[in-house]
XYZ file of C-alpha atoms in Angstrom:
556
model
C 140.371 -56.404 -118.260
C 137.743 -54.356 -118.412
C 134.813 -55.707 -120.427
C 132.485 -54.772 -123.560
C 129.390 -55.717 -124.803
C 129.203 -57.607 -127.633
C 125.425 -58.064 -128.410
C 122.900 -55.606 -127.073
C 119.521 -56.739 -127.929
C 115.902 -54.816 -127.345
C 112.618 -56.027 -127.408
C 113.230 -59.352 -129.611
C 109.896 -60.525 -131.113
C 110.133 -64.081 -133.248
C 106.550 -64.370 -134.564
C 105.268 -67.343 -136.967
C 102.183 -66.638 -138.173
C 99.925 -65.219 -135.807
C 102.199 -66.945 -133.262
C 104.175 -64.910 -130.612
C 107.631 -67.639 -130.114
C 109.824 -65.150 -128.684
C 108.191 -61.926 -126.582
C 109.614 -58.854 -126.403
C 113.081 -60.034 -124.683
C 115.886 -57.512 -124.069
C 119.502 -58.533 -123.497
C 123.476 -58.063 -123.200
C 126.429 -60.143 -124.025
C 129.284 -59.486 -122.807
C 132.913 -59.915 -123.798
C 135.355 -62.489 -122.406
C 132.305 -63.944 -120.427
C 130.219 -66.719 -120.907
C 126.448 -66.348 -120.192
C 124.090 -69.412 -119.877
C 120.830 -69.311 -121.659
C 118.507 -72.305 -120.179
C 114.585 -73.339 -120.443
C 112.657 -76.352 -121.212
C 112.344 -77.498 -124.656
C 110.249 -75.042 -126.697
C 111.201 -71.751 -124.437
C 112.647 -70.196 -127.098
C 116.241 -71.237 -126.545
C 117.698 -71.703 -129.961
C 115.388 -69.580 -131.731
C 117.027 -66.634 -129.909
C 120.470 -67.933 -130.603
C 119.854 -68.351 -134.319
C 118.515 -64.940 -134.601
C 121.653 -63.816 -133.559
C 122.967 -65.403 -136.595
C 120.429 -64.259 -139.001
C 119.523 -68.454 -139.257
C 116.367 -68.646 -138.008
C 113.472 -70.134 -140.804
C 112.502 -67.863 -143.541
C 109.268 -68.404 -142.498
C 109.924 -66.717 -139.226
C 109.448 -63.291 -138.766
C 112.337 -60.840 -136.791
C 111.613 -57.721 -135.173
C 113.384 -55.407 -132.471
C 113.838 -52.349 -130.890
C 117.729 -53.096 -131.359
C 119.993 -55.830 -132.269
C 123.590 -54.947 -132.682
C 126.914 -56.846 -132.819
C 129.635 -54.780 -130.975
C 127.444 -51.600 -131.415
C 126.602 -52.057 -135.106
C 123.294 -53.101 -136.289
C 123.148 -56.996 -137.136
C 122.555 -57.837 -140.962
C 118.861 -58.276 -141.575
C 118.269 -59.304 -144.549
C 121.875 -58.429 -146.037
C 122.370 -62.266 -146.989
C 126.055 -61.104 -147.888
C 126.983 -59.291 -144.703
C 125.607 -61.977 -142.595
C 127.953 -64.674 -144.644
C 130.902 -62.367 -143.922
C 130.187 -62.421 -139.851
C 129.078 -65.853 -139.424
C 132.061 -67.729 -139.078
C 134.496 -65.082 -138.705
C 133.106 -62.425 -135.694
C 130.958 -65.592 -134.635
C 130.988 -68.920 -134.390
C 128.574 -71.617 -133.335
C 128.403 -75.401 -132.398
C 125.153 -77.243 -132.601
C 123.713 -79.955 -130.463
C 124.245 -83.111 -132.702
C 127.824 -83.134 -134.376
C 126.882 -85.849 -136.716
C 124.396 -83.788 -138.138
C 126.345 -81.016 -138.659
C 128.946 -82.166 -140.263
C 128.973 -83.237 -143.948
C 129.192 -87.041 -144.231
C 130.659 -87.151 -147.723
C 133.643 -84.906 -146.325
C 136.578 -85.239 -144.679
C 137.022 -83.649 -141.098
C 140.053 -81.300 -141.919
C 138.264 -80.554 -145.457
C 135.402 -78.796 -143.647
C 137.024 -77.181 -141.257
C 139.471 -76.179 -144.037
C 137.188 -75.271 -146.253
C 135.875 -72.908 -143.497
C 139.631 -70.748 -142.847
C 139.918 -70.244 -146.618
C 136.588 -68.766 -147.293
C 137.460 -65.773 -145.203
C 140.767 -65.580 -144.943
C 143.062 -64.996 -148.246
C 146.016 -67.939 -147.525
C 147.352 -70.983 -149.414
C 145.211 -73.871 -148.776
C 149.192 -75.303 -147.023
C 148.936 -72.414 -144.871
C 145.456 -73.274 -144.039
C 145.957 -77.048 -143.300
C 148.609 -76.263 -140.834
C 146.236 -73.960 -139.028
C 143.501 -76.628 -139.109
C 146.340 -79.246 -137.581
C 147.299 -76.722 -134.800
C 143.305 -75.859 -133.903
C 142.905 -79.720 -134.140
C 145.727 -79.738 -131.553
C 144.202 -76.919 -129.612
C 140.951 -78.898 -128.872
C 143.013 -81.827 -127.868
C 141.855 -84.376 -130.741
C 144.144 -87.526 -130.768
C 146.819 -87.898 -134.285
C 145.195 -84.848 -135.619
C 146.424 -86.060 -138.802
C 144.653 -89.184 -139.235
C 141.293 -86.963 -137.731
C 142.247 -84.401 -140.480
C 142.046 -87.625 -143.007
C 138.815 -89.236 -141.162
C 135.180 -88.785 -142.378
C 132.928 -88.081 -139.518
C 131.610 -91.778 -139.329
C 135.156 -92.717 -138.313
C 135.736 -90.992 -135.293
C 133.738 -90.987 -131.639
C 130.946 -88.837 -130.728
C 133.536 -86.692 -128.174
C 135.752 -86.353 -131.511
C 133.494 -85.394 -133.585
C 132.007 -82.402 -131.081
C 135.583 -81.441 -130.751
C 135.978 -81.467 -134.301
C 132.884 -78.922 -134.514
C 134.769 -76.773 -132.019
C 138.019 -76.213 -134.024
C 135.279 -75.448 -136.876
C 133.640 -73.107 -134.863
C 136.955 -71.411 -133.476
C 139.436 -71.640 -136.726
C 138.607 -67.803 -137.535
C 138.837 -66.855 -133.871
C 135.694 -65.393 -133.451
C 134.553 -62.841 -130.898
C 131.473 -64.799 -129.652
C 130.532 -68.693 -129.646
C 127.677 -69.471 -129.568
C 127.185 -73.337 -128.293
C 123.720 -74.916 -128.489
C 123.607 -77.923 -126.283
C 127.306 -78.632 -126.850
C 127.458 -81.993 -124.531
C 124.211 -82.958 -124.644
C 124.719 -86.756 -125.919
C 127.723 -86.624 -124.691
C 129.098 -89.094 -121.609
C 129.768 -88.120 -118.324
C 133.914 -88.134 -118.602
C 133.810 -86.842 -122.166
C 131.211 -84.057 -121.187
C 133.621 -82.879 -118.725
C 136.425 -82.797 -120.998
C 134.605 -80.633 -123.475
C 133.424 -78.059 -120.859
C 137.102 -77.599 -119.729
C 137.981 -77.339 -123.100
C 135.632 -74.666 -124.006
C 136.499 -73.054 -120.811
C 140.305 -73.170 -121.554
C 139.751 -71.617 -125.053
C 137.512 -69.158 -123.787
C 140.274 -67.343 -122.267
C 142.916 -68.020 -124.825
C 141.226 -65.919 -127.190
C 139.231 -63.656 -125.092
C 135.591 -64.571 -126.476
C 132.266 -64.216 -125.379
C 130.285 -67.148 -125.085
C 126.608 -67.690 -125.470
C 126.040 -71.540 -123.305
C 122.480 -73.121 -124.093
C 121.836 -75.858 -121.935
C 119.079 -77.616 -119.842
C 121.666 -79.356 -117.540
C 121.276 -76.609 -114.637
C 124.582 -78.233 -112.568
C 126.521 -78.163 -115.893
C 125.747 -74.543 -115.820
C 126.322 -73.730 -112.102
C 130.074 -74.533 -112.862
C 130.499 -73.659 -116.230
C 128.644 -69.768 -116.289
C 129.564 -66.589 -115.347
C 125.880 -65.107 -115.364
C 122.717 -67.237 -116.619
C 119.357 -66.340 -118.341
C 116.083 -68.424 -117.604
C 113.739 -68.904 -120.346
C 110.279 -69.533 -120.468
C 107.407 -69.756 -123.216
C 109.267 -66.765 -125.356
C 110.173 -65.003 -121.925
C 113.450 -64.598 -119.964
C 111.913 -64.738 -116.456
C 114.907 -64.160 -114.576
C 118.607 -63.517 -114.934
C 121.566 -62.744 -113.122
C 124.993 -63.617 -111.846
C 125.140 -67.662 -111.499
C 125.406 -68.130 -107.868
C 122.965 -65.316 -106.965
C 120.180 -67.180 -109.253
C 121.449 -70.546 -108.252
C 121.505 -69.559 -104.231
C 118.625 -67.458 -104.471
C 116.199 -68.101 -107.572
C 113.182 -66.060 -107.396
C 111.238 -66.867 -110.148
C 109.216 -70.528 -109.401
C 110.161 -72.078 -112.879
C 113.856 -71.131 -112.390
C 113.199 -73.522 -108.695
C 111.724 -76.058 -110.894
C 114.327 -76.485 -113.135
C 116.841 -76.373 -110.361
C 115.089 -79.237 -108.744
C 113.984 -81.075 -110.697
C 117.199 -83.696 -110.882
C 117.026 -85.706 -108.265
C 119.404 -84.760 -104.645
C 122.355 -86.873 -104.509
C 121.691 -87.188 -100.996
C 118.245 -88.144 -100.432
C 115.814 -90.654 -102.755
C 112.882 -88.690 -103.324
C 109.710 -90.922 -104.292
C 108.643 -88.714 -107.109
C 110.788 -85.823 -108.863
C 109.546 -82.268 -108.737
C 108.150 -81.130 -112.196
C 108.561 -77.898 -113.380
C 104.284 -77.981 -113.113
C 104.391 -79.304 -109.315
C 107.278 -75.511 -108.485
C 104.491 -73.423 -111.019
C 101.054 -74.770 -109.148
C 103.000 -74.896 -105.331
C 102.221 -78.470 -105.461
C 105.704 -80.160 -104.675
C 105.446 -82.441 -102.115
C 108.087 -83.939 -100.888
C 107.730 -87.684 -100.025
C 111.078 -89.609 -99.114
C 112.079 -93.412 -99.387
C 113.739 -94.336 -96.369
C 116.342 -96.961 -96.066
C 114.673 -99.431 -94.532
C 111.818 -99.110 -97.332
C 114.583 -99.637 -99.613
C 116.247 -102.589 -97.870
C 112.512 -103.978 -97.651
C 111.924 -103.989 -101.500
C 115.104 -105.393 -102.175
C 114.626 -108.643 -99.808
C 111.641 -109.133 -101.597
C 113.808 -108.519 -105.203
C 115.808 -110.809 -104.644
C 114.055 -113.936 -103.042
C 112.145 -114.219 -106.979
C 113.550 -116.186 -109.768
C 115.442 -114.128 -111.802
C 113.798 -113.083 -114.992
C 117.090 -112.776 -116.859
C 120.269 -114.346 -116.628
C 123.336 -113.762 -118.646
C 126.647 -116.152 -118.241
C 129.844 -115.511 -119.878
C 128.437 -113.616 -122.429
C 130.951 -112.291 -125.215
C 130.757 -110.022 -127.947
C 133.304 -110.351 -131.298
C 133.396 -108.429 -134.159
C 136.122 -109.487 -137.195
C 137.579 -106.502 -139.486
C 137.209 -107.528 -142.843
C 141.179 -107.190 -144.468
C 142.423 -107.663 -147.632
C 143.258 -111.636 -148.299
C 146.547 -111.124 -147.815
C 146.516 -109.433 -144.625
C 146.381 -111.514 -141.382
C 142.570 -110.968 -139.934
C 141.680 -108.817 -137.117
C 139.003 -109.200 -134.565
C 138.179 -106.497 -131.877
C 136.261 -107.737 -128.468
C 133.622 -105.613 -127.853
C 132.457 -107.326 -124.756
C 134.162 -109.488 -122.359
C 132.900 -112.286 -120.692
C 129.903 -111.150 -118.268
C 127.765 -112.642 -115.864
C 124.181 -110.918 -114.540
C 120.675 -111.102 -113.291
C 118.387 -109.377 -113.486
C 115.130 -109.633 -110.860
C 110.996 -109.103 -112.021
C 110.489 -105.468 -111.262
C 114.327 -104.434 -110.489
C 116.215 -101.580 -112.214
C 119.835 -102.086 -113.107
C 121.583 -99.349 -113.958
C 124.462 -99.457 -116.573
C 126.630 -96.917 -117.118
C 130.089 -96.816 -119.184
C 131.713 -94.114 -121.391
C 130.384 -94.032 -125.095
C 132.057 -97.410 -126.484
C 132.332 -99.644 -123.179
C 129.853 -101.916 -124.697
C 126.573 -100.811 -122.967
C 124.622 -100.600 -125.972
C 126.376 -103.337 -127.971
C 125.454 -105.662 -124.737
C 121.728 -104.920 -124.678
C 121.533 -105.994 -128.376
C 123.298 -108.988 -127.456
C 120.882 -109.680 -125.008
C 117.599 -109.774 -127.734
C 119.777 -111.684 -130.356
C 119.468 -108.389 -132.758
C 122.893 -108.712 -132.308
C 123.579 -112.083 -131.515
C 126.211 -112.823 -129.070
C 129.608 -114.787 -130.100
C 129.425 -116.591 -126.925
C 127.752 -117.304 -123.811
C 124.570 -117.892 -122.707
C 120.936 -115.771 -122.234
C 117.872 -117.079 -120.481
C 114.913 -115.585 -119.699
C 112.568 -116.858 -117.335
C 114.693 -120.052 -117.340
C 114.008 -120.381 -121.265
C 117.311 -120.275 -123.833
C 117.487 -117.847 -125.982
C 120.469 -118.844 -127.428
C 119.239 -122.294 -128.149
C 116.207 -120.809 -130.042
C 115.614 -120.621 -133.838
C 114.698 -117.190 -135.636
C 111.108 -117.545 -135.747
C 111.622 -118.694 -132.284
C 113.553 -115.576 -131.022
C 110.857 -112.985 -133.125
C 107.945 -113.917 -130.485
C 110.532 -114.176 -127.277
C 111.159 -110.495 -128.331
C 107.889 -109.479 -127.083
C 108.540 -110.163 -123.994
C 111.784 -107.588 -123.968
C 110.992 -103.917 -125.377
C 113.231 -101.446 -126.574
C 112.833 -97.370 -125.455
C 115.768 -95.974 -127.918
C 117.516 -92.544 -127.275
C 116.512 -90.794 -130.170
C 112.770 -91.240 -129.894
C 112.122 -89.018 -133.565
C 114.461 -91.808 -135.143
C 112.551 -94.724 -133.441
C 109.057 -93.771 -135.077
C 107.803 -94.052 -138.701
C 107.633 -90.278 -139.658
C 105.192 -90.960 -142.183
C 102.819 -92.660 -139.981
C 100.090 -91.704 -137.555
C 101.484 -92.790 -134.009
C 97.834 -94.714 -133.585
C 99.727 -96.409 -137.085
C 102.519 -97.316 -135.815
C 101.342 -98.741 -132.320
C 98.658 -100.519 -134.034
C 101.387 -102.387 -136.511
C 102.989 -103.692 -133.143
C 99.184 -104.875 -131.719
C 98.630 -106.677 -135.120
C 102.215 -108.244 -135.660
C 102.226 -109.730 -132.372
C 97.730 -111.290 -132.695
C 97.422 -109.023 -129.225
C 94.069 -107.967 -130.378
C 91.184 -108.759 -132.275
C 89.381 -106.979 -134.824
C 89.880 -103.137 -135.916
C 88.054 -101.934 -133.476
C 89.538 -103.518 -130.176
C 92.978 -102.587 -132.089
C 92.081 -98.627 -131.924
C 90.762 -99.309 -128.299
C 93.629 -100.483 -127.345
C 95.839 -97.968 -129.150
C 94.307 -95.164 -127.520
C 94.496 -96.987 -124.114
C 97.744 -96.998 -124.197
C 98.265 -93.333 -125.577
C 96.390 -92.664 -122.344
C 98.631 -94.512 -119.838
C 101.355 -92.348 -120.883
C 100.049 -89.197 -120.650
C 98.590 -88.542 -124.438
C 95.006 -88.128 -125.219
C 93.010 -89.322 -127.733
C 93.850 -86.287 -129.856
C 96.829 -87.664 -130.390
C 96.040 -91.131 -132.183
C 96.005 -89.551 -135.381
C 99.436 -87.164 -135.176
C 102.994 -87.513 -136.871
C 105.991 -87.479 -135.159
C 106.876 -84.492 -135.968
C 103.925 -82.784 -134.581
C 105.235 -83.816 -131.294
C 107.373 -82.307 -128.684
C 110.360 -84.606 -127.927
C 108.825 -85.516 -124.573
C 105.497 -86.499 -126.102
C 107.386 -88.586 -128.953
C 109.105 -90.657 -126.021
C 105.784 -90.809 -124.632
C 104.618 -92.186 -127.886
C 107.377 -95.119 -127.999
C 107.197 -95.576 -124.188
C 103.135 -96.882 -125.154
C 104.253 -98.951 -128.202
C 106.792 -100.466 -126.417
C 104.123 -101.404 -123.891
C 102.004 -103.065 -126.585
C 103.135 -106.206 -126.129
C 102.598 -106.685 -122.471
C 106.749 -107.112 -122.274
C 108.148 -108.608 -118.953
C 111.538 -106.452 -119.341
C 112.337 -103.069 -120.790
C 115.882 -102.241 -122.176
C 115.899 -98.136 -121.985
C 118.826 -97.161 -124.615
C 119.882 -93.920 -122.860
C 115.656 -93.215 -123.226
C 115.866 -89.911 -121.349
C 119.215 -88.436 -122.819
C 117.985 -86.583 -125.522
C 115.030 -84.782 -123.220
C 115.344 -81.521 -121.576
C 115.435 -81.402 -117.509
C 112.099 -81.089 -116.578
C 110.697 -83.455 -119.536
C 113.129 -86.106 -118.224
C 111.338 -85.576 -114.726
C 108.106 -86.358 -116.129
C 109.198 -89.475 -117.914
C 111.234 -90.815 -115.347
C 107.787 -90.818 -112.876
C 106.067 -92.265 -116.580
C 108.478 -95.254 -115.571
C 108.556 -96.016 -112.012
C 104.818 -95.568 -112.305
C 104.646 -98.138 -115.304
C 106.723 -100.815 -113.514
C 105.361 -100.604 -110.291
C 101.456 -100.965 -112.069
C 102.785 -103.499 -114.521
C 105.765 -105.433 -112.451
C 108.241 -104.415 -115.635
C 112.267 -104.877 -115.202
C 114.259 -102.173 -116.348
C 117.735 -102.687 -117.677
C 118.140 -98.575 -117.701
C 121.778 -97.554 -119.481
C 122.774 -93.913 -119.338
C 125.759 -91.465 -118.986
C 123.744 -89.570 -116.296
C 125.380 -91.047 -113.256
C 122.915 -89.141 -111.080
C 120.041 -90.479 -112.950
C 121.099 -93.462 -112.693
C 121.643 -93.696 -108.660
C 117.908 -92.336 -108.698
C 116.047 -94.706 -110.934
C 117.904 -98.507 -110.391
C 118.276 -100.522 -107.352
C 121.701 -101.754 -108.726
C 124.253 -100.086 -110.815
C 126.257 -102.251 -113.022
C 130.020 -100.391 -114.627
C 131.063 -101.011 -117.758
C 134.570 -100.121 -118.971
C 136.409 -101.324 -122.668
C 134.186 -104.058 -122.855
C 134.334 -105.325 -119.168
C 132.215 -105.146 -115.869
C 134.332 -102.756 -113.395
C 131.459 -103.599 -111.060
C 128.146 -104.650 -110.250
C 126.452 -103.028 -106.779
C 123.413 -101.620 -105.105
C 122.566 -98.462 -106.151
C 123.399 -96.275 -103.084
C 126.442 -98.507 -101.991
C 128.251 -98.001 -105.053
C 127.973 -94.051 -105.156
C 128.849 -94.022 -101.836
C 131.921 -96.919 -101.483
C 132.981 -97.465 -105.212
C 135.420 -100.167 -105.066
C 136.777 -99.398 -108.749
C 139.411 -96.252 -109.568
C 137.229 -96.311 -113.163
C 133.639 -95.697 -111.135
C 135.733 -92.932 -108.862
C 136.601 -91.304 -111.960
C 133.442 -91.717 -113.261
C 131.562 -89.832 -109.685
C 134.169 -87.770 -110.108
C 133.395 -85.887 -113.025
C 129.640 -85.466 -112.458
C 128.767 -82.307 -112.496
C 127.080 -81.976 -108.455
């Protein structure tokens, strides 16, 4: 079929004050393709896709040689005619379904309420098209999803729920802004496929933002590289991806880690821009090395026949329900080892490491660390043990006080726990630490959201260093980062636990991640441990048809 263009845009400039965001950039979309837009955070990503919209802040200014939609001129500031095309000529999913969709609202009610605001049906008419596109992006008992509020339903749901939003007017081009993102490895896949499959059903264009560069080798059909307001280089996918010319393209391209090899540091975007990369490797017999020494120690944490049981509250006269959330389990883990866990979204992962630090006490079983029981403690007990175990949460924005300083909210932790002495050795301390993550003093007296998402991680990576903890529990910690951010982070923790001998219980859906960063890999599935192996031995000889499945669908 012989294609068309469906956006042609000319010298773009997004300008915020005296602020240049977006720089000039010029543009095509075509028509039953999908084109990748990718860059670090900040490049100018979304911005450009929400201009397409006519979203972008009010207090954002638009200007261009051209900007047209199928060879008309997009809306300006015609609030009306940009009402009537979003949502019918195009459609859009955003990063974070939960979000996005109205809490107080039924799934099928949204996505209802978008079909009958441009099309003139009865609202029976409309449910049974909401049913069918529920069908269409392969939701499980689309009735009782059409009946759910978005709390209800998984994180894979809910993004598939955003789909059948975005598609229930068949639109000529989707736009999809991080779509899988926070998604897991399995369910990530599914959703690509998806999009992919419904792509050519109805003959769209689709605009693909991402930062996950392998995603995008498989997914794309061409792919534009963003940086600082600036598409440095675009082109047909495997031309950029076999050939990239442009050093930043090479840096995000490299700057996961080879499946193959264990590099001792990843390549930063910085390292591909300055020629600096070098390339150091960790042989195997460094590796086998470092774990004989691992695991001659003590073990710092031990975990036996752990179990996890939540009861569903019922009416009295119903008979009561519980639901295991985790099985019996038995662990170690070594001073300065990483184990990796990894598990779909509800295998337990997360539900496990709150076990572990009593915030979510266990139903059974039994925790020690360095040989003391936690389970056997009282509260006020368990409060000063928990200084000794830090927390690095996903969503880094959520884990800080937005309405205080980050100096604030490190120096409540220095404070709480009597590290210091006085005001004055407090703020010493506080900007020590803001240092030994990578933030200068400049930075004591900033907000959250005055921060990039890289330097708010940062920012909880030093507070959750505060208390001179023995053991870190990273919840997902880089997930929510960009490519090249995660790079920098990830050598932020290998450097931090080699200086400071800190154990990382590290739990992600990035599989590859994951064989990078931990000297053992632990597999989680409904609740149970598939298995527990070193790092390179179980990517290389799962024993498990779940961990094949879950290799498998990594995008390589």
């Amino acid at each position: 079929m012989k294609t068309t263009q469906l956006i042609n845009v000319e010298k773009l400039q997004m300008t915020i004050g005296d602020t240049l965001l977006v720089k000039g950039i010029s543009f095509t979309l075509e028509a039953h393709k999908i084109t990748a837009l990718v860059g670090a955070s900040g490049s100018g990503k979304s911005l450009t896709a929400q201009s397409l919209l006519g979203i972008q802040s009010p207090k954002i200014k638009v200007a261009s040689k051209k900007m047209e939609f199928q060879g008309i001129p997009l809306p300006g500031d015609n609030t009306n005619a940009w009402e009537q095309l979003r949502g019918y000529s195009m459609g859009m999913i955003f990063q974070e379904p939960q979000s996005s969709l109205n809490p107080s609202m039924r799934c099928g009610q949204q996505v209802l309420e978008a079909l009958l605001i441009h099309q003139n049906i009865s609202k029976q008419v409309a449910k049974t098209k909401v049913l069918q596109a529920f069908e269409d992006v392969q939701l499980p008992q689309p009735e009782r999803i059409y009946n759910a509020y978005p709390h209800e339903i998984s994180g894979g749901q809910k993004q598939r729920v955003m789909i059948a939003l975005a598609l229930i007017n068949t639109p000529d081009l989707l736009i999809a802004d991080e779509p899988t993102t926070a998604l897991d490895v399995t369910v990530q896949k599914e959703i690509v496929l998806l999009l992919k499959q419904l792509q050519q059903k109805h003959q769209m264009g689709i605009l693909f933002i991402s930062h996950d560069l392998a995603l995008v080798q498989h997914f794309a059909d061409t792919v534009m590289v963003m940086q600082e307001g600036e598409i440095v280089e675009q082109g047909a996918v495997k031309n950029v991806f076999s050939s990239p010319q442009h050093p930043y393209t090479k840096g995000l391209i490299h700057a996961r880690p080879p499946v193959d090899k264990r590099p001792k540091r990843l390549a930063t975007i910085a390292d591909y821009m300055t020629n600096t990369v070098n390339e150091k490797w960790i042989t195997k017999k460094e590796r086998e090395q470092k774990h004989q020494h691992l695991y001659q120690q003590t073990p710092l944490l031990q975990v036996e026949a752990l179990r996890k049981v939540y009861s569903r509250k019922r009416l009295f006269w119903q008979k009561p329900e519980s639901f295991t959330a985790v099985h019996p389990l038995h662990f170690e883990i070594y001073p300065g080892e990483t184990l990796g866990l990894v598990g779909e979204s509800g295998c337990g992962k997360s539900t496990l490491a709150r076990a572990l630090v009593y915030l979510d006490p266990p139903t059974e079983g039994n925790v020690f660390f360095e040989n003391r029981a936690l389970h056997h403690m009282s509260a006020k007990a368990l409060m000063r043990e928990r200084k000794n175990i830090q927390y690095i949460f996903q969503n880094p924005y959520a884990a800080l006080h937005p309405q205080k300083t980050l100096g604030k909210s490190i120096a409540e932790v220095l404070r709480h726990h009597k590290i210091t002495q006085g005001e004055q050795q407090t703020q010493e301390r506080v900007t020590a630490l803001l240092d030994r993550v990578g933030l200068p003093a400049a930075f004591v007296p900033r907000y959250p959201h005055e921060l990039s998402g890289g330097q708010r991680q940062r920012a909880v990576i030093a507070r959750a260093l505060a208390t001179h903890p023995r053991l870190i529990i990273c919840d997902e910690a880089v997930a929510a980062l960009d490519i090249s951010v995660q790079a920098q982070v990830i050598n932020l923790l290998k450097d931090l636990q080699q200086e400071f001998q800190l154990a990382y219980l590290f739990i992600s859906h990035d599989l590859t991640l994951v064989k990078y960063v931990s000297d053992r890999v632990m597999v989680m599935h409904n609740g149970r441990v598939e298995e527990l192996q070193e790092a390179d031995q179980l990517y290389s000889d799962p024993k498990s048809n779940y961990t094949k499945k879950l290799i498998a669908a990594r995008p390589s």
